[in-house]
């Protein structure tokens, strides 16, 4: 008997039905075990986590809370809703508060210093010494001490390292408390490396696709649905179960820095893309509910739309905190949500999570008349989102919304817009009372518990605990739906096979080809086939500093991979020898619309955001801004009328001009990579062809230029005739600029694009306007 008990203990099995025949089998992997329940759920667990396997009616279940009995939340035969409700009722306030946390950005491995830094047993990461798949000291703390279970992943060393890290993370979670698995997430990570060569037989680190704006340029929601399905497969192979996407703000303000992450300025196109994206990510094939091991939660953003920032400034910064609606078009900004992300064609029905934007939706709260950030606004979250539009999923704040505001122009500044005077605990409480479930970028449980105590004093413990359990249920439901309670573990070998597989790379590359817009083709210069001789001028890249303060020095080099160019054409550095020229440039590099130097010189700090290369004088700007006010400012008028904006890459315009002169009448083709509308009038008349791209590989552009592929994309936004029409358009209204009319008589309006036959006039053109 003692031998039998020892054996049972050794393999972590407790039999609840001694007369039922065991229907499951077990396989041991390197770091976890897998149990096959026949037609039931496949389970994965770490033999070192201390959990037991329960056998009930011959089936295996994980005893996650280690109480030697099968609880409802552990019973995979029950609905997700029953299980989430059961577990939420069992959790302490501290455990629910932990679920409400969403970690700051986690790099795998952690950087040795600066942003994304971490330590391993008190020491920084050292290549060759530290195991990059290990958990950091900080991760262990917030998982155990703060009960955090929602982790935001940024860079990963490789797919295999990500899988190994995931397994260690999940084993750690399995070993503590109720064994709640981590719900790992990521911002979009399927961008391209422009100079990478596409090889149909080769794989990559992850499939490469155009930006969201490029996907929008295809005008093809089914392509986006396919992207969602492929990206979900790759995410799950990396251990990611929530996508902090799509970004469906309608980009009605052309100067907005986040324009590139949207699906353009059409509410209807954005809605169609939002539906396809969320449905593709969330749907597990052949699942009764639509949810399962193939699903990735979609956190659609940013409610109720963040694309109307005054004068194009962005609400990551205090100088851009206000969204304004001079065209009274607030309701249109919700169309991508209520007609798209909340109305999916598949069985999952609606995006499982929503992220409000940082903005104060100026004067839109018609009930409480509060001008506070959306995350704090009860009218925006409860009255509109929860009640009017019946949204019952998770609402998670954007990152750092409860932090202290200390600077007007710092990306990592706290973004407590409109509630700067509240304490940290009071801000958390106001967010909860607005109807929000989760705090983005907060690893610390204390302010949530302090907010709970405020609620206990105001409404009593029973009501406040019920409010916490309401959020706990929603948060747990999303974790149950993706199947990680059953098996959160990954096989690194399979991860390597899935992520960036040749088939997925091919799909991404074909999408890139479909995203390139041909704007101009004078005298049918394109395509240029055969072994012609091309001149590609080197491009000057000015010194720059990213939003985290990391500097890139100035350089002058070829703007494309010349080895790829040589596979299409003969190459020369002498314009006189060339048959044509290819000039690769970037859109005008605009400022954020704020400059401390202006402040130091007696101004208010606000300057124009320009979409042209040449200096821009804002003579037609508003005399008085629509919105204003900040604790760090002693004025409310943010006008910049009469001030001048400069772009750091005016050298791109000079490059086009100089090349046109050197070519002396021979064809010049310009390829512009952009994330915003821009004023093309500065060089359009001097060139034979213009291609517009949204983050694609050089090779895709050359496939179009050479005629290997035919352009089919359409503009998902207007291209303005000049900065006057940009300045006088209304931030909240689409299609209200005067579009550029080129030398060939074509108007660069929404839905415009060329193929080899001329202006594209298919069904897509009118469908989404």
XYZ file of C-alpha atoms in Angstrom:
769
model
C 0.000 0.000 0.000
C 2.819 2.403 0.917
C 4.505 1.660 -2.409
C 1.257 2.329 -4.267
C 0.712 5.672 -2.484
C 4.287 6.706 -3.152
C 3.837 5.929 -6.837
C 0.641 7.961 -7.014
C 2.305 10.872 -5.251
C 5.267 10.680 -7.587
C 3.212 11.215 -10.723
C 0.884 13.755 -9.096
C -2.356 11.856 -9.633
C -5.382 11.701 -7.377
C -8.156 9.332 -8.506
C -11.664 10.515 -7.627
C -13.451 7.681 -9.382
C -11.681 4.444 -8.676
C -14.164 2.431 -10.712
C -13.949 4.601 -13.857
C -11.454 3.497 -16.448
C -8.717 6.088 -17.004
C -9.243 7.675 -20.428
C -6.158 9.830 -20.569
C -2.517 9.408 -21.420
C 0.520 11.437 -20.397
C 3.672 12.438 -22.216
C 6.726 14.061 -20.649
C 8.476 16.916 -22.465
C 11.646 18.750 -21.521
C 10.016 21.258 -19.162
C 6.342 20.273 -18.983
C 4.018 17.304 -19.247
C 1.132 16.913 -21.677
C -2.047 14.949 -20.932
C -4.318 13.790 -23.740
C -7.943 13.386 -22.681
C -9.043 11.636 -25.864
C -11.874 13.768 -27.219
C -11.517 16.141 -24.281
C -9.102 18.966 -23.572
C -5.331 18.564 -23.825
C -3.685 19.597 -20.563
C -0.191 20.916 -19.977
C 1.471 21.369 -16.606
C 4.866 21.721 -15.029
C 5.931 18.761 -12.855
C 7.750 21.281 -10.650
C 4.770 23.580 -10.018
C 3.300 21.446 -7.256
C -0.144 20.993 -8.814
C -1.861 17.620 -8.920
C -3.808 15.903 -11.653
C -7.304 14.866 -10.641
C -9.033 11.949 -12.344
C -12.824 12.285 -12.459
C -14.927 9.830 -14.449
C -11.778 8.719 -16.168
C -10.811 12.237 -17.322
C -7.894 14.351 -16.167
C -8.166 17.821 -14.625
C -5.595 20.186 -13.141
C -5.966 20.883 -9.425
C -4.778 24.447 -9.810
C -5.594 25.648 -6.297
C -4.180 22.418 -4.805
C -7.209 21.677 -2.593
C -7.512 18.016 -3.705
C -10.952 18.489 -5.234
C -12.358 19.491 -8.604
C -13.671 23.047 -8.469
C -15.934 24.416 -11.165
C -13.211 26.698 -12.516
C -10.944 23.657 -12.984
C -13.577 21.678 -14.883
C -12.940 22.174 -18.598
C -16.301 20.555 -19.413
C -18.135 23.631 -18.089
C -18.665 26.894 -19.966
C -16.107 29.668 -19.784
C -18.697 31.873 -18.109
C -19.430 29.405 -15.280
C -15.741 28.840 -14.652
C -14.882 32.547 -14.625
C -17.750 33.313 -12.261
C -16.698 30.524 -9.897
C -13.067 31.601 -9.741
C -13.914 35.287 -9.377
C -16.057 34.418 -6.362
C -13.134 32.578 -4.748
C -10.507 35.276 -5.178
C -9.504 37.691 -2.477
C -9.602 41.418 -3.107
C -5.808 41.319 -3.383
C -5.952 38.639 -6.069
C -8.562 40.534 -8.091
C -6.526 43.714 -7.732
C -3.582 41.811 -9.219
C -5.676 40.791 -12.212
C -6.436 44.477 -12.750
C -2.752 45.223 -13.310
C -1.189 45.237 -16.769
C 2.582 45.186 -16.699
C 4.956 47.770 -18.038
C 6.843 46.764 -21.198
C 8.865 43.545 -20.804
C 11.811 42.848 -23.100
C 13.070 39.244 -23.449
C 15.768 39.325 -22.243
C 15.576 42.505 -20.186
C 17.910 45.314 -21.169
C 20.853 46.047 -18.933
C 19.796 49.663 -18.410
C 17.325 52.367 -19.377
C 13.744 51.709 -20.400
C 12.780 47.980 -20.397
C 15.637 47.265 -17.942
C 15.599 44.358 -15.497
C 17.893 42.238 -13.363
C 18.607 38.547 -12.866
C 19.433 37.646 -9.260
C 20.329 41.273 -8.766
C 22.591 41.497 -11.808
C 21.984 42.957 -15.288
C 21.742 40.707 -18.317
C 25.112 39.655 -19.717
C 25.163 37.936 -23.100
C 26.736 34.508 -22.870
C 26.292 34.359 -19.100
C 22.626 35.016 -18.402
C 19.963 32.657 -19.764
C 17.814 35.003 -21.898
C 14.722 32.869 -21.239
C 14.892 33.344 -17.461
C 12.396 35.492 -15.578
C 13.710 38.753 -14.193
C 13.626 39.633 -10.513
C 10.994 42.244 -11.307
C 8.783 39.739 -13.122
C 8.921 37.278 -10.229
C 7.944 40.043 -7.850
C 4.935 41.329 -9.735
C 3.717 37.793 -10.433
C 3.969 36.631 -6.829
C 3.694 39.704 -4.628
C 1.353 41.811 -6.776
C -0.665 38.902 -8.253
C -0.202 40.399 -11.735
C -1.159 38.086 -14.623
C -1.290 40.368 -17.675
C 2.164 40.855 -19.193
C 3.099 43.128 -22.105
C 5.957 41.729 -24.192
C 8.081 43.959 -26.418
C 11.274 42.731 -28.087
C 12.245 39.051 -28.013
C 15.664 37.637 -28.834
C 14.164 34.865 -30.967
C 10.897 32.927 -31.251
C 12.451 29.944 -29.455
C 13.641 32.103 -26.551
C 10.147 33.604 -26.323
C 8.646 30.091 -26.093
C 11.100 29.032 -23.391
C 10.461 32.235 -21.431
C 6.715 31.643 -21.737
C 7.077 28.141 -20.265
C 9.049 29.454 -17.295
C 6.545 32.257 -16.806
C 3.570 29.880 -16.876
C 5.223 27.348 -14.573
C 5.890 30.129 -12.075
C 2.251 31.283 -12.254
C 1.051 27.695 -11.899
C 3.058 27.302 -8.689
C 1.487 30.200 -6.791
C -2.008 30.997 -5.552
C -4.832 29.622 -7.638
C -2.551 28.749 -10.541
C -3.978 31.478 -12.771
C -1.914 31.507 -15.990
C -0.375 34.620 -17.494
C -2.224 36.389 -20.291
C 0.723 37.641 -22.354
C 0.181 40.413 -24.852
C 1.939 42.460 -27.499
C 1.559 45.588 -29.544
C 1.631 44.965 -33.329
C 4.883 43.207 -34.317
C 4.417 42.263 -37.992
C 6.184 45.236 -39.563
C 8.782 44.871 -42.295
C 12.530 45.282 -42.570
C 12.711 47.327 -45.741
C 16.076 46.019 -46.921
C 15.262 42.336 -46.323
C 15.109 40.173 -49.416
C 12.015 38.063 -49.961
C 12.687 34.440 -50.847
C 9.636 32.252 -51.385
C 11.422 29.234 -49.948
C 12.823 30.975 -46.884
C 11.277 31.763 -43.542
C 11.894 34.640 -41.150
C 11.607 35.616 -37.512
C 7.971 36.587 -38.068
C 5.895 37.219 -41.179
C 6.184 40.763 -42.521
C 3.147 42.816 -43.518
C 2.459 46.438 -44.414
C 1.334 48.817 -41.685
C -2.355 49.108 -40.799
C -2.577 52.050 -43.197
C -1.076 49.804 -45.886
C -3.626 47.089 -45.118
C -6.319 49.740 -45.454
C -4.929 50.701 -48.871
C -5.826 47.231 -50.151
C -9.509 48.030 -49.463
C -9.792 44.270 -48.857
C -11.217 43.210 -45.472
C -10.777 39.532 -46.321
C -7.039 40.048 -46.686
C -7.077 41.603 -43.217
C -9.071 38.642 -41.879
C -6.387 36.357 -43.323
C -3.723 38.485 -41.665
C -5.534 38.106 -38.341
C -5.606 34.323 -38.689
C -1.920 34.084 -39.604
C -0.790 36.575 -36.969
C -2.836 34.729 -34.332
C -1.037 31.476 -35.168
C 2.304 33.213 -34.760
C 1.251 34.977 -31.568
C 0.078 31.740 -29.965
C 3.370 30.076 -30.920
C 5.130 32.901 -29.053
C 2.891 32.540 -26.002
C 0.864 35.677 -26.752
C -2.854 35.475 -26.022
C -3.893 39.135 -26.301
C -3.200 41.553 -29.145
C -3.172 45.204 -28.126
C -4.747 45.970 -31.475
C -6.324 46.873 -33.845
C -6.127 50.642 -33.736
C -9.372 51.719 -35.382
C -9.457 55.456 -34.668
C -10.663 57.189 -37.831
C -7.759 59.394 -38.863
C -9.654 62.583 -39.607
C -6.721 64.775 -38.503
C -3.990 64.377 -41.157
C -1.168 65.668 -38.927
C -1.709 63.119 -36.139
C 1.466 61.176 -35.283
C -0.507 57.917 -34.915
C -2.174 58.158 -38.323
C -0.019 55.270 -39.612
C -1.478 52.816 -37.100
C -5.042 53.406 -38.291
C -7.077 52.148 -41.231
C -7.347 55.671 -42.639
C -10.008 58.347 -42.486
C -13.105 56.435 -43.643
C -15.426 55.331 -40.817
C -16.890 52.562 -42.986
C -13.557 51.220 -44.250
C -12.218 51.302 -40.704
C -15.286 49.417 -39.472
C -14.921 46.714 -42.133
C -11.208 46.302 -41.349
C -11.866 46.270 -37.591
C -14.410 43.477 -37.970
C -12.123 41.373 -40.127
C -9.066 41.945 -37.945
C -10.772 41.061 -34.651
C -12.606 38.088 -36.129
C -9.403 36.728 -37.647
C -7.474 37.009 -34.398
C -10.150 35.671 -32.080
C -11.611 32.731 -33.996
C -10.440 29.177 -33.394
C -11.468 26.969 -36.304
C -13.948 24.171 -35.604
C -14.777 25.542 -32.162
C -18.405 25.621 -31.028
C -17.944 28.953 -29.267
C -15.329 30.308 -31.654
C -12.838 30.457 -28.788
C -10.003 28.070 -28.034
C -6.300 27.304 -28.298
C -6.081 29.146 -31.629
C -7.660 32.353 -30.324
C -6.003 35.642 -29.457
C -8.023 38.293 -27.592
C -8.278 41.505 -29.601
C -8.037 44.706 -27.552
C -9.485 47.238 -29.950
C -8.379 50.834 -29.509
C -8.918 53.683 -28.865
C -12.440 54.294 -27.578
C -14.246 56.564 -28.457
C -11.691 57.492 -31.128
C -8.454 59.418 -30.719
C -7.996 60.771 -34.229
C -9.230 64.313 -33.611
C -6.385 65.794 -31.571
C -6.382 69.564 -31.853
C -4.003 70.674 -34.620
C -2.690 67.116 -34.909
C -0.961 66.954 -31.518
C -0.955 63.578 -29.774
C -2.263 62.832 -26.289
C 0.792 60.846 -25.224
C 1.968 64.339 -24.358
C 0.308 66.991 -22.214
C 0.553 69.404 -25.133
C -1.765 67.122 -27.124
C -4.282 66.042 -24.493
C -7.382 67.478 -26.188
C -9.508 65.903 -28.925
C -11.770 68.532 -30.452
C -14.903 68.363 -32.571
C -15.428 71.600 -34.518
C -17.485 69.678 -37.067
C -19.783 68.136 -34.418
C -18.739 64.723 -35.741
C -18.054 62.916 -32.437
C -20.469 60.048 -33.175
C -18.774 59.113 -36.447
C -15.597 58.265 -34.543
C -17.395 55.383 -32.817
C -18.524 53.733 -36.083
C -15.441 51.440 -36.382
C -16.317 50.075 -32.944
C -20.109 49.753 -33.034
C -20.329 48.678 -36.686
C -17.047 46.772 -36.773
C -15.254 45.489 -33.685
C -18.492 44.985 -31.731
C -20.298 43.255 -34.588
C -18.114 40.351 -35.702
C -19.262 37.850 -38.309
C -17.731 34.959 -36.375
C -18.848 33.208 -33.211
C -16.801 35.304 -30.801
C -19.212 38.155 -31.632
C -17.202 41.149 -30.414
C -13.681 42.218 -29.569
C -13.009 40.907 -26.092
C -11.266 44.041 -24.827
C -11.273 47.791 -25.442
C -8.685 50.460 -24.695
C -9.830 54.090 -24.335
C -7.470 56.801 -25.533
C -5.588 59.320 -23.426
C -7.532 62.236 -24.878
C -9.980 64.522 -23.166
C -12.929 64.424 -25.574
C -13.519 68.143 -25.264
C -17.077 69.096 -24.226
C -18.547 65.725 -25.246
C -19.697 64.640 -21.761
C -23.344 65.710 -21.921
C -24.272 64.159 -18.549
C -21.582 65.110 -16.027
C -19.966 67.833 -18.160
C -16.488 66.658 -17.183
C -13.478 67.414 -19.333
C -11.328 64.552 -18.103
C -9.438 61.876 -20.033
C -11.618 59.142 -21.529
C -10.262 56.570 -19.072
C -11.713 58.607 -16.190
C -14.950 59.674 -17.850
C -18.024 57.800 -16.622
C -20.140 59.136 -19.478
C -17.658 57.886 -22.086
C -17.144 54.453 -20.484
C -20.352 53.558 -18.635
C -23.098 55.594 -20.294
C -21.880 55.202 -23.886
C -19.719 52.075 -24.076
C -21.324 49.890 -21.416
C -24.972 50.970 -21.543
C -25.787 52.531 -24.922
C -23.637 50.128 -26.942
C -23.989 47.142 -24.553
C -20.293 46.345 -24.409
C -19.601 43.756 -21.695
C -15.935 42.952 -22.332
C -12.771 44.120 -20.610
C -11.912 47.815 -20.633
C -8.212 48.505 -20.038
C -6.692 51.956 -19.697
C -3.903 53.025 -21.969
C -0.460 52.944 -20.370
C 0.507 55.345 -17.553
C -2.844 57.152 -17.295
C -2.718 57.207 -13.501
C 0.854 58.530 -13.277
C 1.916 61.981 -12.131
C 2.138 64.672 -14.800
C 5.538 66.406 -14.637
C 6.389 67.548 -18.182
C 4.645 68.959 -21.245
C 6.663 67.010 -23.832
C 7.789 63.714 -22.277
C 6.518 60.459 -23.800
C 6.784 58.533 -20.503
C 5.173 61.304 -18.459
C 2.100 60.365 -16.417
C -1.062 61.026 -18.427
C -3.671 61.856 -15.789
C -5.262 64.489 -18.005
C -7.955 66.469 -16.233
C -7.427 64.791 -12.855
C -3.871 65.875 -12.135
C -4.928 67.178 -8.726
C -6.144 63.798 -7.463
C -3.956 61.435 -5.464
C -2.735 58.204 -7.013
C -5.356 56.213 -5.109
C -8.119 58.660 -6.061
C -7.205 58.369 -9.740
C -7.412 54.585 -9.576
C -10.773 54.830 -7.842
C -12.149 57.273 -10.408
C -11.066 54.928 -13.215
C -12.875 52.019 -11.539
C -16.015 54.071 -10.971
C -15.971 55.136 -14.619
C -16.414 51.448 -15.532
C -12.842 50.461 -16.417
C -11.463 47.039 -15.406
C -7.722 47.275 -15.784
C -4.734 49.616 -15.447
C -2.245 49.590 -18.330
C 1.425 49.864 -17.417
C 0.899 49.447 -13.664
C 2.865 46.668 -11.932
C 2.024 47.852 -8.415
C -0.986 46.514 -6.520
C -0.947 49.125 -3.752
C -2.845 51.982 -5.444
C -5.582 49.548 -6.508
C -5.985 48.349 -2.922
C -5.978 51.956 -1.737
C -8.739 52.692 -4.266
C -10.680 49.730 -2.884
C -10.517 51.238 0.610
C -11.861 54.544 -0.737
C -14.778 52.617 -2.210
C -15.417 50.753 1.033
C -15.727 54.075 2.862
C -18.016 55.565 0.212
C -20.331 52.631 -0.565
C -19.621 49.860 1.916
C -17.516 46.728 1.553
C -20.199 44.538 -0.041
C -20.801 46.919 -2.949
C -17.137 47.648 -3.488
C -16.205 43.983 -3.456
C -18.985 43.284 -5.940
C -17.526 45.997 -8.189
C -14.118 44.313 -7.985
C -15.594 40.880 -8.721
C -17.382 42.308 -11.755
C -14.017 43.240 -13.258
C -12.438 40.012 -12.003
C -15.023 37.996 -13.902
C -14.430 39.875 -17.160
C -10.657 39.555 -16.873
C -10.763 35.841 -16.053
C -13.238 35.139 -18.855
C -10.711 36.320 -21.446
C -8.048 34.039 -19.972
C -10.360 31.013 -19.924
C -11.478 31.603 -23.509
C -7.987 31.201 -24.968
C -7.406 27.841 -23.277
C -4.332 28.618 -21.190
C -5.932 27.336 -18.004
C -5.708 23.929 -19.681
C -2.384 24.233 -21.496
C -0.255 27.392 -21.574
C 2.952 25.594 -22.584
C 4.828 25.684 -25.892
C 7.159 23.400 -27.788
C 10.038 25.686 -28.885
C 10.716 23.448 -31.893
C 7.148 23.914 -33.127
C 7.364 27.628 -32.371
C 10.328 27.881 -34.728
C 8.370 26.027 -37.419
C 5.260 28.205 -37.103
C 6.599 31.736 -36.604
C 7.785 33.229 -39.880
C 7.201 30.037 -41.878
C 7.691 30.309 -45.667
C 3.931 30.122 -46.263
C 3.274 32.969 -43.830
C 6.105 35.067 -45.259
C 4.578 34.603 -48.707
C 1.162 35.807 -47.547
C 2.717 38.871 -45.945
C 4.749 39.712 -49.029
C 1.727 39.440 -51.313
C -0.141 41.803 -48.986
C 2.727 44.277 -49.288
C 2.393 44.226 -53.072
C -1.338 44.927 -52.772
C -0.716 47.899 -50.454
C 1.435 50.042 -52.764
C -0.451 52.952 -54.333
C 0.636 54.271 -57.715
C -0.279 57.957 -57.729
C 1.329 59.172 -60.927
C 2.419 57.500 -64.169
C 3.165 60.197 -66.712
C 3.054 58.940 -70.295
C 2.873 55.356 -68.949
C 6.496 55.446 -67.855
C 5.793 52.496 -65.587
C 6.367 49.626 -65.649
C 10.043 49.701 -66.579
C 10.963 46.202 -67.677
C 14.162 44.690 -69.008
C 17.754 45.329 -67.991
C 17.567 49.107 -68.079
C 20.183 51.169 -66.280
C 19.019 52.952 -63.142
C 20.470 55.763 -61.079
C 19.632 55.588 -57.345
C 20.940 58.628 -55.464
C 22.192 58.280 -51.919
C 19.950 59.791 -49.257
C 20.956 61.942 -46.291
C 19.330 60.877 -43.023
C 19.482 63.636 -40.411
C 20.343 62.869 -36.794
C 17.281 61.999 -34.780
C 16.081 60.975 -31.349
C 13.181 58.592 -30.758
C 10.404 58.959 -28.199
C 12.544 57.279 -25.533
C 15.442 59.654 -26.137
C 17.630 57.131 -27.989
C 19.741 58.912 -30.611
C 20.526 57.934 -34.195
C 23.465 59.782 -35.819
C 23.235 61.435 -39.223
C 24.250 59.350 -42.236
C 24.378 59.359 -46.017
C 23.820 56.053 -47.783
C 21.766 54.235 -50.363
C 18.137 54.218 -49.176
C 17.517 50.712 -50.528
C 19.279 47.373 -50.674
C 21.314 47.835 -53.843
C 21.986 44.120 -54.163
C 18.250 43.658 -54.647
C 18.119 46.545 -57.153
C 20.864 44.853 -59.193
C 18.663 41.809 -59.655
C 16.221 43.979 -61.609
C 18.379 46.578 -63.344
C 21.897 47.623 -64.211
C 23.076 50.212 -61.704
C 25.108 53.371 -62.220
C 26.206 56.263 -60.024
C 26.363 58.519 -63.084
C 22.987 60.079 -64.029
C 24.121 60.644 -67.632
C 24.490 56.874 -68.091
C 21.081 56.027 -66.618
C 17.846 55.327 -68.474
C 15.856 56.431 -65.436
C 16.250 57.356 -61.781
C 14.677 55.911 -58.662
C 14.492 58.274 -55.697
C 13.483 56.798 -52.338
C 12.381 59.295 -49.714
C 10.425 59.514 -46.479
C 7.409 61.725 -45.818
C 8.144 65.082 -44.148
C 9.413 64.509 -40.602
C 7.096 66.691 -38.577
C 7.547 67.968 -35.050
C 5.144 67.074 -32.227
C 3.716 70.597 -32.386
C 5.521 71.785 -29.267
C 8.966 73.305 -28.782
C 10.625 74.375 -25.527
C 12.730 76.892 -27.456
C 9.556 78.779 -28.370
C 8.642 78.809 -24.696
C 12.086 80.070 -23.719
C 11.755 82.856 -26.285
C 8.535 84.142 -24.767
C 6.040 82.076 -26.737
C 3.531 79.544 -25.424
C 5.540 76.565 -26.688
C 3.077 75.592 -29.417
C 4.208 75.448 -33.043
C 2.643 74.118 -36.258
C 2.884 70.519 -37.442
C 3.799 70.538 -41.115
C 3.073 67.993 -43.846
C 5.379 69.679 -46.364
C 9.164 69.692 -46.671
C 9.690 73.430 -47.028
C 9.260 75.778 -44.087
C 5.595 76.389 -43.286
C 4.227 79.634 -41.839
C 0.890 79.069 -40.099
C -0.815 82.297 -41.174
C -4.246 80.658 -41.351
C -4.166 78.940 -37.954
C -6.823 79.687 -35.335
C -6.430 82.888 -33.376
C -7.574 80.975 -30.296
C -7.355 77.241 -29.692
C -10.578 75.332 -29.130
C -9.290 73.683 -25.953
C -6.591 74.435 -23.423
C -5.497 74.323 -19.830
C -2.859 72.443 -17.871
C -1.494 72.692 -14.309
C 1.935 73.471 -15.783
C 0.608 76.334 -17.932
C -0.740 79.726 -16.870
C -2.727 80.198 -20.089
C -5.385 78.322 -22.064
C -4.815 79.579 -25.609
C -2.605 77.113 -27.466
C -2.673 78.960 -30.775
C 0.475 79.021 -32.897
C -0.782 81.412 -35.558
C 2.018 83.041 -37.524
C 4.735 80.692 -36.296
C 6.974 78.683 -38.619
C 7.424 74.914 -38.725
C 10.485 73.237 -40.165
C 10.974 69.599 -41.129
C 14.238 67.860 -40.390
C 14.328 66.013 -43.720
C 13.939 68.909 -46.171
C 16.956 67.209 -47.762
C 14.533 64.662 -49.253
C 12.864 67.373 -51.313
C 16.275 68.661 -52.393
C 17.227 65.117 -53.391
C 14.240 64.891 -55.741
C 14.940 68.344 -57.213
C 18.638 67.633 -57.746
C 17.971 64.244 -59.299
C 15.410 65.702 -61.713
C 17.959 68.294 -62.813
C 20.697 65.698 -63.246
C 18.422 63.419 -65.287
C 17.715 66.302 -67.679
C 14.294 65.150 -68.850
C 14.780 61.407 -68.438
C 12.220 59.632 -66.221
C 12.434 60.109 -62.462
C 10.359 57.768 -60.305
C 9.847 58.747 -56.648
C 8.915 56.235 -53.984
C 7.591 57.840 -50.799
C 7.223 55.846 -47.597
C 4.661 57.517 -45.382
C 2.399 57.192 -42.385
C 0.488 60.441 -42.988
C -0.915 62.476 -45.850
C 1.687 64.850 -47.284
C 1.929 67.799 -49.667
C 3.262 66.252 -52.878
C 2.843 69.478 -54.846
C 6.378 70.463 -53.885
C 7.847 68.016 -56.409
C 4.986 66.287 -58.262
C 5.352 68.249 -61.513
C 9.073 67.431 -61.762
C 8.749 63.640 -61.832
C 7.279 60.984 -64.101
C 5.994 58.586 -61.487
C 5.084 58.500 -57.792
C 4.585 55.400 -55.667
C 3.247 55.616 -52.134
C 4.099 52.873 -49.665
C 3.241 52.183 -46.046
C 6.102 50.159 -44.630
C 7.016 47.544 -47.249
C 10.162 45.745 -48.351
C 12.273 47.361 -51.087
C 11.743 44.281 -53.197
C 7.977 44.801 -53.258
C 8.466 48.279 -54.695
C 10.825 46.913 -57.343
C 8.321 44.217 -58.259
C 5.815 47.002 -58.997
C 8.285 49.265 -60.803
C 9.542 46.441 -63.015
C 6.046 45.204 -63.857
C 6.425 41.882 -62.104
C 3.314 42.875 -60.152
C 0.589 45.386 -61.017
C -0.422 48.079 -58.513
C -3.958 47.759 -57.185
C -4.041 49.786 -53.948
C -6.137 52.882 -53.308
C -5.591 55.900 -51.092
C -7.141 55.327 -47.648
C -6.919 59.087 -47.082
C -6.772 62.334 -49.008
C -3.490 63.861 -50.160
C -3.786 67.631 -49.553
C -3.161 70.217 -52.242
C -1.275 72.444 -49.790
C -0.858 73.284 -46.121
C -3.646 75.852 -46.311
C -6.247 73.136 -46.716
C -4.591 71.122 -43.932
C -4.741 74.087 -41.560
C -8.362 74.949 -42.298
C -9.837 71.435 -42.254
C -11.736 70.304 -39.158
C -9.991 67.787 -36.908
C -13.037 65.498 -36.556
C -14.302 65.439 -40.142
C -13.100 63.106 -42.928
C -12.699 64.084 -46.586
C -12.725 67.839 -45.883
C -9.438 68.831 -47.531
C -8.873 70.004 -51.092
C -6.943 67.117 -52.676
C -3.964 67.652 -54.940
C -4.713 67.643 -58.672
C -1.585 66.546 -60.523
C -0.157 67.464 -63.900
C -2.045 64.573 -65.488
C -5.394 65.880 -64.213
C -5.846 63.231 -61.504
C -7.170 64.208 -58.099
C -5.479 62.498 -55.134
C -8.690 61.929 -53.221
C -9.783 59.102 -50.937
C -10.132 55.912 -52.999
C -7.835 57.067 -55.820
C -5.135 54.881 -57.321
C -3.677 53.813 -60.667
C -2.950 50.498 -62.337
C -1.341 49.953 -65.726
C -4.571 50.864 -67.500
C -5.093 54.145 -65.638
C -7.369 55.261 -62.815
C -8.818 52.288 -60.926
C -12.615 52.289 -61.075
C -13.701 49.059 -59.423
C -16.369 48.453 -56.765
C -13.990 49.264 -53.902
C -13.716 52.924 -54.850
C -17.244 53.943 -53.811
C -17.996 51.252 -51.212
C -16.381 52.843 -48.182
C -16.868 56.579 -48.662
